[in-house]
């Protein structure tokens, strides 16, 4: 996978810009609030169809303009390709997307065409913060490899929304709840089993890869530590049972059937893959409780590098790596180790540092007020 060129029109603070990239390390250099992260955001839009900042589409349109556009030229599986996205400030007009000149009607059809691994300071919190970041890590990684996973995830979220509405209205309209809750529960359990299997398989597959990357990221005193990832699924069953969707579906359905009163009291669905987590241990100890900041950073780095490695194993080529202001968060040892790992891949990095101590060749792109100059 190779990102060749990005063209921006009225995207954030960029009026009309064209940026080309080398196949190796590309550093977007500049002061804060100049547009470095904006460019990564544009590239990521093409990968997953949404902003990693959580922004709404209308918010990325340059102030005072009526539209914004992204055009990305890339090479995937040896083929030159293009994705173009156009955003309107008119709430009644959805964004339009074309892939190689053909209009895309559903964004899910785009996911997996251009693959990228994003690593931002927020990802350094994956280890110690709540489970939502770890669930998102799984969802992003698997969606780019398995389009049907994203389909099941979207379907699950719609079903969950309807079931939650039913639960919230149960006290006022118990008859409707009693007559329809089994319908929604059965659908939710079915999609949950599909998603749980994919997550469990991914965690199992990534375990040894993450452990190896962790060893290579560490300082010398941490090398003897062995990380272990455990899929903490919410169907209340042993890990490998998640590989059997029939068993998992039955267990989810039992949980969604036996505890109606508890869910009504809580006002929401208490069981399902939206409650999943990944347990991360170092030598058998929970990293959230017993690991240092340096250990947590090494683990987060290892998880993101493993995401790219699994993509290469499944798809035959590395994704594009997007690193947003990560190097400023790392000590010199981890920075040097990370650079060694990514030296043979295409990476686009943002940095504010005037003196970048890189041991490998890189292309420097200066960013000033939404303008990009090599």
mmCIF file of C-alpha atoms in Angstrom, residues 71 97 146 180 192 221 267 271 283 306:
data_model
loop_
_atom_site.group_PDB
_atom_site.id
_atom_site.type_symbol
_atom_site.label_atom_id
_atom_site.label_comp_id
_atom_site.label_asym_id
_atom_site.label_seq_id
_atom_site.Cartn_x
_atom_site.Cartn_y
_atom_site.Cartn_z
ATOM 1 C CA UNK A 71 -8.604 13.401 -3.594
ATOM 2 C CA UNK A 97 -17.494 9.519 -2.665
ATOM 3 C CA UNK A 146 -13.016 -8.029 6.915
ATOM 4 C CA UNK A 180 -41.209 -7.356 20.953
ATOM 5 C CA UNK A 192 -22.951 -10.251 18.605
ATOM 6 C CA UNK A 221 15.294 -3.707 31.920
ATOM 7 C CA UNK A 267 -32.475 1.764 31.314
ATOM 8 C CA UNK A 271 -25.169 -7.595 27.752
ATOM 9 C CA UNK A 283 3.929 -11.556 33.436
ATOM 10 C CA UNK A 306 1.023 -5.543 15.223
#
